[in-house]
Coordinates of C-alpha atoms in Angstrom, one line a residue:
Chain A
M14 CA 39.4 10.4 -49.2
R15 CA 41.1 9.6 -45.8
D16 CA 37.9 7.9 -44.6
Y17 CA 37.6 5.6 -47.6
P18 CA 37.6 2.0 -46.1
V19 CA 39.4 0.5 -49.1
L20 CA 42.6 2.5 -48.3
P21 CA 43.6 0.6 -45.1
F22 CA 43.6 -2.7 -47.0
L23 CA 45.6 -1.3 -50.0
L24 CA 48.0 0.5 -47.7
A25 CA 48.6 -2.6 -45.6
A26 CA 49.1 -4.6 -48.8
A27 CA 51.8 -2.2 -49.9
L28 CA 53.5 -2.4 -46.5
V29 CA 53.4 -6.2 -45.9
P30 CA 56.3 -7.1 -48.2
V31 CA 58.6 -4.5 -46.6
V32 CA 58.0 -5.2 -42.9
G33 CA 58.7 -8.4 -40.9
R34 CA 56.5 -11.4 -40.7
R35 CA 55.1 -10.5 -37.3
V36 CA 54.3 -6.9 -38.2
G37 CA 52.8 -8.2 -41.5
G38 CA 50.4 -10.4 -39.5
W39 CA 49.3 -7.4 -37.4
L40 CA 48.8 -5.4 -40.6
V41 CA 46.5 -8.1 -41.9
L42 CA 44.5 -8.0 -38.7
G43 CA 44.7 -4.2 -38.3
A44 CA 43.4 -3.2 -41.8
P45 CA 39.9 -4.6 -41.3
V46 CA 39.7 -3.1 -37.8
V47 CA 40.6 0.4 -39.2
A48 CA 38.2 0.0 -42.1
L49 CA 35.4 -1.0 -39.6
A50 CA 36.2 2.1 -37.5
Q51 CA 36.0 4.3 -40.6
V52 CA 32.6 2.8 -41.5
A53 CA 31.3 3.2 -38.0
A54 CA 32.5 6.8 -37.9
A55 CA 31.1 7.7 -41.4
G56 CA 27.7 6.1 -41.0
T57 CA 25.2 5.6 -43.8
G58 CA 24.7 8.5 -46.2
R59 CA 28.4 9.2 -46.5
S60 CA 29.7 9.5 -50.0
L61 CA 32.8 10.6 -51.9
T62 CA 32.8 12.0 -55.4
V63 CA 35.6 12.9 -57.8
E64 CA 35.7 14.4 -61.2
Y65 CA 37.4 12.2 -63.9
Y66 CA 37.6 13.5 -67.5
G67 CA 34.2 15.2 -67.2
Y68 CA 32.6 12.2 -65.5
Q69 CA 31.3 12.4 -61.9
L70 CA 32.6 9.3 -60.2
T71 CA 31.5 8.1 -56.7
P72 CA 34.1 5.7 -55.3
M73 CA 32.3 5.6 -52.0
R74 CA 28.6 5.5 -51.4
L75 CA 27.8 4.1 -47.9
D76 CA 24.1 3.5 -47.8
E77 CA 21.7 1.0 -46.2
L78 CA 22.4 -1.6 -48.8
S79 CA 26.2 -1.4 -48.9
L80 CA 26.6 -1.2 -45.1
P81 CA 25.8 -4.9 -44.3
F82 CA 28.1 -6.1 -47.1
V83 CA 30.9 -3.8 -46.0
V84 CA 30.6 -4.9 -42.4
V85 CA 30.6 -8.6 -43.1
F86 CA 33.5 -8.3 -45.6
V87 CA 35.5 -6.6 -43.0
V88 CA 34.7 -9.2 -40.4
A89 CA 35.5 -12.0 -42.9
A90 CA 38.8 -10.4 -43.7
F91 CA 39.7 -10.2 -40.0
L92 CA 38.7 -13.9 -39.4
A93 CA 40.7 -15.1 -42.5
G94 CA 43.7 -13.1 -41.3
L95 CA 43.4 -14.6 -37.8
F96 CA 43.0 -18.1 -39.2
G97 CA 46.1 -17.7 -41.5
W98 CA 48.2 -15.9 -38.9
T99 CA 50.9 -18.6 -39.0
T100 CA 50.3 -20.1 -42.4
L101 CA 49.9 -17.2 -44.8
G102 CA 53.0 -16.3 -46.8
T103 CA 53.7 -12.7 -48.0
R104 CA 52.2 -13.2 -51.4
E105 CA 49.0 -14.5 -49.9
R106 CA 48.8 -11.8 -47.3
V107 CA 49.2 -9.1 -50.0
T108 CA 46.6 -10.6 -52.3
A109 CA 44.2 -11.4 -49.5
L110 CA 44.3 -7.7 -48.4
I111 CA 43.9 -6.5 -52.0
T112 CA 41.0 -8.9 -52.5
A113 CA 39.3 -7.7 -49.3
G114 CA 39.9 -4.1 -50.2
A115 CA 38.6 -4.5 -53.7
A116 CA 35.5 -6.4 -52.5
V117 CA 34.8 -3.5 -50.1
G118 CA 35.4 -1.1 -53.1
V119 CA 32.8 -3.0 -55.2
V120 CA 30.1 -2.7 -52.6
L121 CA 30.9 1.0 -52.0
A122 CA 31.1 1.9 -55.7
G123 CA 28.4 4.4 -56.6
D124 CA 29.3 4.4 -60.3
L125 CA 29.9 1.7 -62.8
L126 CA 33.5 2.7 -63.7
T127 CA 34.6 2.3 -60.1
L128 CA 32.6 -0.9 -59.9
F129 CA 34.5 -2.2 -63.0
V130 CA 37.9 -1.2 -61.7
M131 CA 37.4 -2.8 -58.3
W132 CA 35.8 -5.9 -59.9
E133 CA 38.9 -6.4 -62.0
L134 CA 41.3 -5.6 -59.2
K135 CA 39.6 -8.4 -57.2
A136 CA 39.8 -10.8 -60.1
V137 CA 43.5 -10.3 -60.5
A138 CA 44.3 -10.4 -56.8
T139 CA 42.3 -13.6 -56.3
T140 CA 44.0 -15.2 -59.3
V141 CA 47.4 -14.6 -57.7
L142 CA 46.1 -15.8 -54.4
I143 CA 45.2 -19.1 -56.0
T144 CA 48.6 -19.5 -57.5
A145 CA 50.2 -19.3 -54.1
S146 CA 49.4 -23.0 -53.4
G147 CA 51.8 -24.3 -56.2
A148 CA 51.5 -26.1 -59.5
A149 CA 47.9 -27.4 -59.1
G150 CA 46.9 -23.9 -58.0
A151 CA 48.6 -22.3 -61.1
A152 CA 46.6 -24.4 -63.5
S153 CA 43.3 -23.7 -61.8
A154 CA 44.2 -20.0 -61.5
G155 CA 44.8 -19.9 -65.3
R156 CA 41.3 -21.2 -65.9
Y157 CA 39.9 -18.9 -63.2
L158 CA 41.5 -15.9 -64.8
M159 CA 40.2 -16.8 -68.2
A160 CA 36.6 -17.0 -66.8
H161 CA 36.9 -13.7 -65.0
L162 CA 38.5 -12.0 -68.0
V163 CA 35.5 -13.0 -70.0
G164 CA 33.3 -11.7 -67.1
G165 CA 35.3 -8.4 -66.9
S166 CA 35.0 -7.9 -70.7
L167 CA 31.2 -8.5 -70.5
L168 CA 31.0 -6.0 -67.6
L169 CA 33.0 -3.4 -69.5
G170 CA 30.9 -3.9 -72.6
G171 CA 27.7 -3.5 -70.6
V172 CA 28.9 -0.4 -68.8
L173 CA 30.0 1.3 -72.1
W174 CA 26.7 0.4 -73.7
H175 CA 24.8 1.7 -70.7
L176 CA 26.8 4.9 -70.8
A177 CA 26.2 5.4 -74.5
A178 CA 22.4 4.9 -74.1
V179 CA 21.8 6.6 -70.8
G180 CA 24.7 9.1 -70.6
S181 CA 25.3 8.3 -66.9
L182 CA 27.7 6.1 -65.0
D183 CA 25.5 6.0 -61.8
F184 CA 25.2 2.5 -60.4
G185 CA 21.6 1.9 -59.6
D186 CA 18.7 -0.1 -61.1
L187 CA 20.0 -1.4 -64.4
T188 CA 17.0 -3.5 -65.5
G189 CA 15.8 -1.1 -68.2
S190 CA 19.3 -0.3 -69.6
P191 CA 20.3 -1.6 -73.0
G192 CA 23.6 -2.9 -71.6
A193 CA 21.9 -4.7 -68.8
A194 CA 22.1 -8.1 -70.4
L195 CA 25.9 -7.9 -70.6
V196 CA 26.3 -6.7 -67.0
L197 CA 23.9 -9.4 -65.8
L198 CA 25.9 -12.1 -67.6
A199 CA 29.1 -10.8 -66.0
V200 CA 27.5 -10.7 -62.6
L201 CA 26.0 -14.2 -62.9
L202 CA 29.4 -15.5 -64.0
A203 CA 30.8 -14.1 -60.8
A204 CA 27.9 -15.4 -58.8
A205 CA 28.7 -18.9 -60.3
A206 CA 25.3 -19.5 -61.9
P207 CA 25.3 -22.7 -63.9
P208 CA 26.6 -23.1 -66.6
L209 CA 29.0 -20.3 -65.8
H210 CA 30.0 -21.7 -62.4
A211 CA 32.7 -24.3 -63.2
W212 CA 35.5 -22.0 -62.2
L213 CA 34.4 -22.0 -58.6
P214 CA 34.7 -25.7 -57.7
D215 CA 37.8 -25.9 -59.8
A216 CA 39.7 -22.9 -58.3
Y217 CA 38.6 -22.7 -54.7
P218 CA 39.9 -26.1 -53.5
S219 CA 43.1 -25.4 -55.4
A220 CA 44.1 -22.5 -53.2
S221 CA 45.8 -22.9 -49.8
V222 CA 43.4 -23.6 -46.9
T223 CA 43.4 -19.9 -45.9
G224 CA 43.2 -18.8 -49.5
T225 CA 40.0 -20.8 -49.9
V226 CA 38.5 -19.0 -46.8
V227 CA 39.3 -15.6 -48.4
L228 CA 38.0 -16.6 -51.9
A229 CA 34.7 -17.9 -50.5
A230 CA 33.9 -14.7 -48.6
F231 CA 34.2 -12.2 -51.4
T232 CA 33.7 -13.0 -55.1
T233 CA 30.2 -14.5 -55.2
K234 CA 28.9 -12.2 -52.5
A235 CA 30.1 -9.1 -54.3
A236 CA 28.1 -10.4 -57.2
V237 CA 25.0 -10.9 -55.0
Y238 CA 25.4 -7.3 -53.9
A239 CA 25.6 -6.2 -57.6
L240 CA 22.4 -8.2 -58.3
V241 CA 20.5 -6.6 -55.4
R242 CA 21.7 -3.2 -56.4
G243 CA 21.1 -3.5 -60.2
F244 CA 18.6 -6.2 -60.9
S245 CA 16.2 -6.4 -58.0
G246 CA 12.9 -7.9 -59.0
L247 CA 14.1 -9.3 -62.3
D248 CA 11.8 -12.4 -62.8
V249 CA 14.4 -14.6 -64.5
L250 CA 16.5 -14.6 -61.4
V251 CA 14.0 -16.8 -59.6
P252 CA 14.5 -19.9 -61.8
V253 CA 18.2 -19.2 -62.2
G254 CA 18.5 -19.2 -58.4
V255 CA 16.4 -22.4 -58.0
V256 CA 18.6 -24.1 -60.6
M257 CA 21.7 -23.0 -58.7
A258 CA 20.4 -24.2 -55.4
L259 CA 19.6 -27.6 -56.7
Y260 CA 22.6 -28.0 -59.0
G261 CA 25.0 -27.3 -56.1
V262 CA 23.5 -29.8 -53.7
V263 CA 23.3 -32.6 -56.4
Y264 CA 27.0 -32.3 -57.0
A265 CA 27.7 -31.9 -53.3
V266 CA 26.0 -35.2 -52.5
L267 CA 28.4 -36.9 -54.9
E268 CA 31.5 -35.1 -53.9
D269 CA 34.4 -36.6 -51.9
D270 CA 36.8 -33.7 -51.5
L271 CA 36.0 -31.6 -48.4
R272 CA 36.6 -28.2 -50.0
R273 CA 35.1 -29.1 -53.4
L274 CA 32.0 -30.2 -51.6
L275 CA 31.8 -26.9 -49.8
S276 CA 32.5 -25.1 -53.0
Y277 CA 29.5 -26.7 -54.7
H278 CA 27.5 -25.6 -51.6
I279 CA 28.5 -22.0 -52.3
V280 CA 26.8 -22.4 -55.7
S281 CA 23.7 -23.7 -53.9
Q282 CA 23.5 -21.2 -51.2
V283 CA 24.1 -18.3 -53.6
G284 CA 21.1 -19.7 -55.5
F285 CA 18.9 -18.9 -52.5
M286 CA 20.1 -15.3 -52.6
V287 CA 19.7 -15.0 -56.4
A288 CA 16.1 -16.4 -56.2
A289 CA 15.3 -13.9 -53.5
V290 CA 16.7 -11.0 -55.7
G291 CA 14.3 -12.1 -58.5
V292 CA 11.4 -11.2 -56.3
A293 CA 10.6 -7.5 -56.2
G294 CA 10.3 -5.5 -53.0
P295 CA 12.1 -4.7 -49.8
A296 CA 11.6 -8.2 -48.2
A297 CA 13.5 -9.8 -51.1
A298 CA 16.4 -7.3 -50.8
N299 CA 16.5 -8.1 -47.1
G300 CA 16.3 -11.8 -47.7
A301 CA 19.2 -11.8 -50.2
T302 CA 21.3 -9.5 -48.1
A303 CA 20.7 -11.4 -44.8
H304 CA 21.5 -14.7 -46.4
A305 CA 24.7 -13.3 -48.0
V306 CA 25.9 -12.0 -44.6
A307 CA 25.1 -15.2 -42.7
H308 CA 26.5 -17.3 -45.6
I309 CA 29.9 -15.5 -45.4
L310 CA 30.0 -16.3 -41.6
Y311 CA 29.0 -20.0 -41.7
K312 CA 30.7 -20.9 -44.9
G313 CA 33.9 -19.2 -43.6
L314 CA 33.5 -21.3 -40.4
L315 CA 33.0 -24.5 -42.4
L316 CA 36.0 -23.8 -44.6
M317 CA 38.1 -23.0 -41.6
G318 CA 37.0 -26.3 -40.1
A319 CA 37.8 -28.2 -43.3
G320 CA 41.1 -26.3 -43.5
A321 CA 41.9 -27.3 -39.9
V322 CA 41.3 -30.9 -40.7
I323 CA 43.5 -30.7 -43.8
M324 CA 46.3 -28.9 -41.9
A325 CA 46.2 -31.5 -39.1
T326 CA 45.9 -34.7 -41.1
G327 CA 47.2 -33.7 -44.6
R328 CA 44.1 -35.3 -46.1
S329 CA 41.2 -33.6 -47.8
R330 CA 39.0 -36.5 -49.0
L331 CA 36.2 -37.8 -46.9
S332 CA 36.9 -41.3 -48.1
E333 CA 40.3 -41.1 -46.3
L334 CA 38.9 -39.4 -43.1
G335 CA 36.9 -40.6 -40.2
G336 CA 36.8 -40.8 -36.4
L337 CA 38.4 -37.3 -35.9
G338 CA 35.7 -36.1 -33.5
R339 CA 37.4 -37.5 -30.5
R340 CA 40.9 -36.4 -31.6
M341 CA 39.9 -32.8 -32.6
P342 CA 36.9 -32.0 -30.3
L343 CA 37.1 -28.2 -30.8
V344 CA 37.3 -28.3 -34.6
F345 CA 34.5 -30.9 -34.5
T346 CA 32.3 -28.7 -32.4
C347 CA 32.9 -25.6 -34.5
T348 CA 32.4 -27.5 -37.7
V349 CA 29.1 -28.9 -36.4
I350 CA 28.0 -25.4 -35.5
G351 CA 28.8 -24.3 -39.1
A352 CA 27.0 -27.4 -40.5
L353 CA 23.9 -26.7 -38.4
S354 CA 24.0 -23.1 -39.5
I355 CA 24.2 -23.8 -43.2
S356 CA 21.4 -26.4 -42.7
G357 CA 19.2 -23.8 -41.2
L358 CA 18.5 -25.4 -37.8
P359 CA 16.6 -23.0 -35.5
L360 CA 18.9 -21.1 -33.1
F361 CA 21.7 -20.9 -35.7
S362 CA 22.5 -18.1 -38.2
G363 CA 21.4 -19.9 -41.3
F364 CA 17.8 -20.4 -40.0
V365 CA 17.2 -16.7 -39.5
S366 CA 18.6 -15.7 -42.8
K367 CA 17.4 -18.6 -45.0
E368 CA 13.9 -18.3 -43.7
L369 CA 13.9 -14.6 -44.5
A370 CA 15.1 -15.3 -48.1
V371 CA 12.6 -18.1 -48.6
D372 CA 9.8 -16.0 -47.1
A373 CA 10.4 -13.4 -49.8
V374 CA 9.7 -16.1 -52.4
R375 CA 6.8 -17.6 -50.3
G376 CA 5.1 -14.2 -50.5
T377 CA 4.6 -14.6 -54.2
D378 CA 2.7 -17.1 -56.4
L379 CA 5.9 -19.1 -56.9
G380 CA 5.0 -22.1 -54.9
W381 CA 7.1 -24.4 -57.1
A382 CA 10.2 -22.3 -56.2
V383 CA 9.5 -22.6 -52.5
Q384 CA 9.2 -26.4 -52.7
A385 CA 12.4 -26.6 -54.9
L386 CA 14.3 -24.5 -52.3
K387 CA 13.0 -26.9 -49.6
V388 CA 14.6 -29.8 -51.6
A389 CA 17.8 -27.8 -51.8
S390 CA 17.7 -27.3 -48.0
V391 CA 17.3 -31.1 -47.7
G392 CA 20.3 -31.6 -49.9
T393 CA 22.3 -29.1 -47.9
F394 CA 21.6 -30.9 -44.6
L395 CA 22.3 -34.2 -46.2
S396 CA 25.6 -33.3 -47.7
V397 CA 27.1 -30.9 -45.2
G398 CA 25.2 -31.4 -41.9
L399 CA 25.3 -35.2 -42.2
K400 CA 27.7 -36.5 -44.8
L401 CA 30.6 -34.2 -44.3
V402 CA 30.3 -34.3 -40.5
W403 CA 29.7 -38.0 -40.2
F404 CA 32.4 -39.2 -42.6
S405 CA 35.1 -36.9 -41.3
F406 CA 34.5 -36.7 -37.6
G407 CA 32.3 -39.7 -37.0
G408 CA 32.4 -43.2 -38.5
P409 CA 35.1 -45.7 -38.0
D410 CA 38.4 -44.4 -36.6
R411 CA 41.0 -44.6 -39.5
G412 CA 43.9 -44.3 -37.1
L413 CA 44.7 -40.7 -38.2
R414 CA 47.0 -38.8 -35.8
P415 CA 46.3 -35.1 -36.3
T416 CA 49.1 -32.7 -35.7
R417 CA 48.7 -29.9 -33.2
L418 CA 47.0 -26.8 -34.7
P419 CA 48.2 -23.3 -34.2
A420 CA 46.3 -21.4 -31.5
S421 CA 45.3 -18.7 -34.0
V422 CA 43.4 -21.4 -36.1
L423 CA 41.4 -22.5 -33.0
V424 CA 40.7 -18.9 -32.0
A425 CA 39.4 -18.0 -35.4
L426 CA 37.2 -21.1 -35.4
V427 CA 35.7 -20.3 -32.0
V428 CA 35.1 -16.6 -33.0
G429 CA 33.4 -17.8 -36.2
A430 CA 31.3 -20.3 -34.3
A431 CA 30.3 -17.7 -31.7
L432 CA 29.1 -15.3 -34.4
N433 CA 26.9 -17.9 -36.0
V434 CA 25.4 -18.9 -32.6
L435 CA 25.0 -15.2 -31.6
I436 CA 23.1 -14.3 -34.8
G437 CA 21.0 -17.5 -34.4
L438 CA 20.0 -16.5 -30.9
R439 CA 19.7 -12.8 -31.5
P440 CA 18.5 -12.4 -35.1
G441 CA 17.9 -8.7 -34.4
L442 CA 21.6 -8.1 -34.7
L443 CA 21.5 -9.2 -38.3
Y444 CA 18.1 -7.7 -39.1
D445 CA 19.1 -4.3 -37.8
L446 CA 21.9 -4.2 -40.4
L447 CA 19.5 -4.8 -43.3
P448 CA 18.6 -2.2 -45.9
H449 CA 14.9 -2.2 -45.0
A450 CA 12.9 -2.6 -41.7
V451 CA 12.2 -6.3 -41.0
A452 CA 8.7 -7.3 -39.9
F453 CA 9.5 -11.0 -40.3
Q454 CA 9.5 -13.3 -37.1
P455 CA 11.7 -16.4 -37.6
F456 CA 10.7 -18.2 -34.4
V457 CA 7.1 -19.0 -35.1
A458 CA 5.6 -22.5 -34.8
K459 CA 5.0 -23.0 -38.5
Q460 CA 8.6 -22.2 -39.6
V461 CA 10.2 -24.1 -36.8
A462 CA 8.0 -27.2 -37.4
D463 CA 8.7 -26.9 -41.2
T464 CA 12.4 -26.9 -40.6
L465 CA 12.4 -29.7 -38.0
Q466 CA 10.4 -31.9 -40.5
L467 CA 12.9 -31.2 -43.3
L468 CA 15.9 -31.9 -41.2
G469 CA 14.5 -34.7 -39.2
L470 CA 13.3 -36.7 -42.2
T471 CA 16.5 -36.1 -44.0
A472 CA 18.4 -37.4 -41.0
L473 CA 16.2 -40.5 -41.0
V474 CA 16.8 -41.1 -44.7
F475 CA 20.6 -40.7 -44.0
V476 CA 20.5 -43.3 -41.3
W477 CA 18.6 -45.6 -43.7
L478 CA 20.7 -45.0 -46.8
R479 CA 24.0 -44.1 -45.3
D480 CA 26.0 -46.7 -47.2
R481 CA 24.7 -45.3 -50.4
V482 CA 25.9 -41.8 -49.4
R483 CA 29.3 -43.1 -48.4
P484 CA 31.9 -41.0 -50.4
S485 CA 34.2 -42.7 -52.9
P486 CA 37.3 -41.3 -54.5
G487 CA 36.8 -39.7 -57.9
L488 CA 36.2 -36.5 -59.9
S489 CA 32.8 -35.3 -61.0
L490 CA 32.9 -34.0 -64.6
D491 CA 31.2 -30.6 -64.8
V492 CA 30.6 -28.2 -67.7
D493 CA 34.3 -27.2 -67.7
W494 CA 34.8 -30.6 -69.4
V495 CA 33.8 -28.7 -72.6
V496 CA 37.0 -26.6 -72.5
R497 CA 39.2 -29.0 -70.6
G498 CA 38.4 -32.4 -72.0
L499 CA 36.4 -32.1 -75.3
P500 CA 39.2 -30.2 -77.3
L501 CA 41.7 -33.0 -76.4
L502 CA 39.2 -35.7 -77.5
V503 CA 38.4 -33.8 -80.8
R504 CA 42.1 -33.4 -81.5
S505 CA 42.7 -37.0 -80.9
R506 CA 39.8 -38.1 -83.2
L507 CA 41.1 -35.8 -85.9
A508 CA 44.5 -37.2 -85.6
A509 CA 43.1 -40.7 -85.8
A510 CA 41.1 -39.8 -89.0
R511 CA 44.0 -38.2 -90.7
P512 CA 44.4 -39.5 -94.3
A513 CA 47.6 -41.4 -95.2
G514 CA 49.0 -38.5 -97.2
G515 CA 48.1 -35.9 -94.5
W516 CA 45.4 -33.3 -94.7
S517 CA 47.1 -31.2 -97.4
A518 CA 45.7 -33.1 -100.4
P519 CA 42.0 -33.0 -99.5
V520 CA 42.3 -29.4 -98.2
Q521 CA 44.0 -28.4 -101.5
A522 CA 41.2 -29.9 -103.5
V523 CA 38.5 -28.1 -101.5
R524 CA 40.5 -24.8 -101.8
D525 CA 40.8 -25.2 -105.6
R526 CA 37.2 -25.9 -106.0
T527 CA 36.2 -22.9 -103.9
R528 CA 38.5 -20.6 -105.9
R529 CA 37.0 -21.8 -109.2
L530 CA 33.5 -21.1 -107.9
A531 CA 34.5 -17.6 -106.6
D532 CA 36.2 -16.8 -110.0
T533 CA 33.0 -17.9 -111.9
A534 CA 30.8 -15.8 -109.6
A535 CA 33.0 -12.7 -109.8
A536 CA 33.2 -12.9 -113.6
A537 CA 29.4 -13.1 -113.8
V538 CA 29.0 -10.0 -111.6
I539 CA 31.7 -8.0 -113.4
D540 CA 30.0 -8.7 -116.7
R541 CA 26.8 -7.0 -115.4
V542 CA 28.2 -3.8 -113.8
P543 CA 30.2 -0.9 -115.4
A544 CA 33.8 -0.7 -114.5
A545 CA 34.5 1.4 -111.3
T546 CA 36.0 4.8 -112.0
P547 CA 38.4 6.6 -109.6
S548 CA 35.5 8.9 -108.6
T549 CA 33.2 6.1 -107.6
T550 CA 36.1 4.5 -105.7
A551 CA 36.6 7.8 -103.8
L552 CA 32.9 8.1 -103.1
G553 CA 32.8 4.6 -101.7
G554 CA 35.7 5.5 -99.4
V555 CA 34.0 8.7 -98.2
L556 CA 30.7 6.8 -97.5
L557 CA 32.6 4.1 -95.6
A558 CA 34.4 6.7 -93.5
A559 CA 31.0 8.5 -92.8
L560 CA 29.5 5.2 -91.7
G561 CA 32.5 4.6 -89.4
V562 CA 32.0 8.1 -87.8
V563 CA 28.2 7.4 -87.3
L564 CA 29.0 4.1 -85.7
V565 CA 31.6 5.6 -83.3
R566 CA 29.3 8.6 -82.6
S567 CA 26.4 6.3 -81.7
V568 CA 28.6 4.4 -79.1
L569 CA 30.2 7.5 -77.5
P570 CA 28.1 10.0 -75.6
Chain B
M6 CA 23.1 -45.6 -28.6
R7 CA 22.3 -45.3 -32.3
S8 CA 18.8 -46.7 -31.9
R9 CA 18.1 -44.3 -29.0
G10 CA 19.1 -41.4 -31.3
V11 CA 16.7 -42.7 -34.0
I12 CA 13.9 -42.9 -31.5
V13 CA 14.5 -39.3 -30.3
L14 CA 14.6 -38.2 -34.0
I15 CA 11.3 -39.9 -34.7
G16 CA 9.8 -38.2 -31.5
V17 CA 10.9 -34.8 -32.8
L18 CA 9.5 -35.6 -36.2
V19 CA 6.1 -36.6 -34.8
L20 CA 6.0 -33.4 -32.8
A21 CA 7.0 -31.3 -35.8
V22 CA 4.4 -33.0 -38.1
A23 CA 1.7 -32.5 -35.4
T24 CA 2.6 -28.9 -35.1
D25 CA 2.5 -28.5 -38.8
V26 CA -0.9 -30.1 -39.1
A27 CA -2.2 -27.8 -36.3
V28 CA -0.9 -24.5 -37.5
S29 CA -0.3 -24.7 -41.2
S30 CA -2.5 -23.1 -43.8
S31 CA -0.8 -25.0 -46.6
P32 CA -1.7 -28.7 -47.2
P33 CA -0.5 -30.4 -44.0
G34 CA 2.3 -32.9 -44.5
L35 CA 3.5 -31.2 -47.7
T36 CA 6.8 -30.3 -46.1
A37 CA 7.3 -33.9 -44.7
V38 CA 6.6 -35.4 -48.1
T39 CA 8.9 -32.9 -49.8
A40 CA 11.7 -33.8 -47.3
L41 CA 11.3 -37.5 -47.6
L42 CA 11.0 -37.7 -51.4
G43 CA 13.6 -35.0 -51.8
A44 CA 16.2 -36.8 -49.7
V45 CA 15.6 -40.2 -51.3
A46 CA 15.5 -38.7 -54.8
L47 CA 18.7 -36.7 -54.3
I48 CA 20.6 -39.7 -53.0
L49 CA 19.4 -42.1 -55.6
F50 CA 19.9 -39.6 -58.5
S51 CA 23.3 -38.3 -57.4
K52 CA 24.8 -41.6 -56.3
G53 CA 23.0 -43.6 -59.1
V54 CA 22.4 -42.0 -62.5
L55 CA 24.7 -39.0 -62.1
K56 CA 27.6 -41.1 -60.6
A57 CA 27.5 -43.5 -63.6
L58 CA 27.4 -40.6 -66.0
I59 CA 30.0 -38.1 -64.7
R60 CA 32.2 -39.8 -62.1
R61 CA 35.8 -40.4 -63.3
P62 CA 39.1 -41.1 -61.6
V63 CA 40.7 -38.3 -59.6
D64 CA 43.4 -37.9 -62.2
Y65 CA 41.0 -37.9 -65.2
Y66 CA 42.3 -34.7 -66.7
E67 CA 46.0 -35.6 -66.2
R68 CA 45.4 -39.0 -67.9
L69 CA 43.4 -37.4 -70.7
W70 CA 46.2 -34.9 -71.3
A71 CA 48.8 -37.7 -71.3
T72 CA 46.9 -39.8 -73.8
H73 CA 45.2 -37.2 -76.0
G74 CA 47.2 -34.0 -75.5
P75 CA 50.1 -32.6 -77.6
G76 CA 52.9 -35.1 -77.3
G77 CA 50.5 -37.8 -76.0
A78 CA 49.7 -41.0 -77.9
P79 CA 46.6 -40.3 -80.0
R80 CA 44.1 -43.1 -79.9
A81 CA 43.0 -44.8 -83.2

């Protein structure tokens, strides 16, 4: 148990409140380093099993699929800790550590019970992390928690159903399991698949700037891991992924808030991964995993860049920003690297991962999906590579005077940018981590020409229609309006339609009428059946109890 | 400066389309058409139809709560 990579995170989280601020910062940085050393020492094939009430649980199963996720989670935890070295409070440090540890626990879980426990631990820790930013964060955290409690309940229901039907808690391919639908719904909710996605653009921008970096790294990517592990080759995931990819960019083009725009892009980018998971075979698993790894790195970089802008200017809306490129050259350069990575420009990380994911779909007869994903790529470059970069760092100087940023913020940005360039230049570093051998070559004329056409023409359209893309202040209603807005409107309409004497008179009239009808029906039935004797009542009770036993027995193994 | 950038961009594009036509087994120009139509359609749809349908003031939910929530003034 000593080499379980979750423990350093949980131990550090327990120590942070009782040590000083400086030591706490070192603990936040040290935990991922220790976890990475444990993973390197253990190597793939290492597992831990424990006996729990007759069930064989596997809290740790480090294999070829879990390895890339563990490594990138650990790297993301380190970068987030570095970025928030001076800004993270104790509560955020503790919850960030627990979140990272739980996410590592999810991808190491070899059984469904451990998966559920880590899943819920992550949900609770991230909720508290969101609340750390104040009142606005608390409201979003409440909605976030509700969404994830629903997801957790679905997951638990699916796990119990699977256990009852199969008699095993092993976490492997779940596609044939009777409980699979519930587990899939829970995982798609955590992956932010529309219409189960609204918690993401609501909650992520409400956290602190470092909190958003932590949130973006773990929740949706742990869900992608669960999809690759349990639902690889499930056809329905291709259209679900394509819808996600397009939905996210459509909203991102409209968005004004820096972090909300990037949050919608998480939905879109996770869509690429989900679509790849829907295609069977090792290439698809490789594509989804590679894109998850690269996405954590470039999205972390972009959110750190956005966070640096917010920290330095106090503004988060593109309509209030502009001309920061000359005043924040390092942040500008790193953000551009993140933007080019997410846009999939050759020589950056997104190109080598996105092409691998799209290639998995390209290898099938799903031509429509490939074209739709190309449109999503266009939207990505349009909204992040061009709109976000131009309207925050380019454009007219709005006279903003950014404050000096802590050195740790700049170091984290540079390290993040370096990783994205490194993977872009040496894709083998990423491909060697993947669960299956990679035969794919990213730098061939066809793919490079394809990408340059997509990005070049998008850039031309941006130059042509830039005034139309110009961000304007506002809020885009999403499906969460159904729970946040609609009940208030219905309540208001009901109040307006209230009769002069209140609702009691018409309600009483309906109640009396119903009672009379029920009495008439009961009298008609009683006239036709003999009176129940004590023995028939007892027999009925016994039969009901037997039915209950049968039901319980069918659920339990 | 901007026009020079656009000229370089067009040069890269011509090169990319030419490469695509030379090496692609799929219908040449399909990617270019997808990119062009995709970008224009995304901008016009998002900033046109969708904006008119779903864009609200930043404090939309606060206002809604104030006017329609418990303790708020219900509208007739």
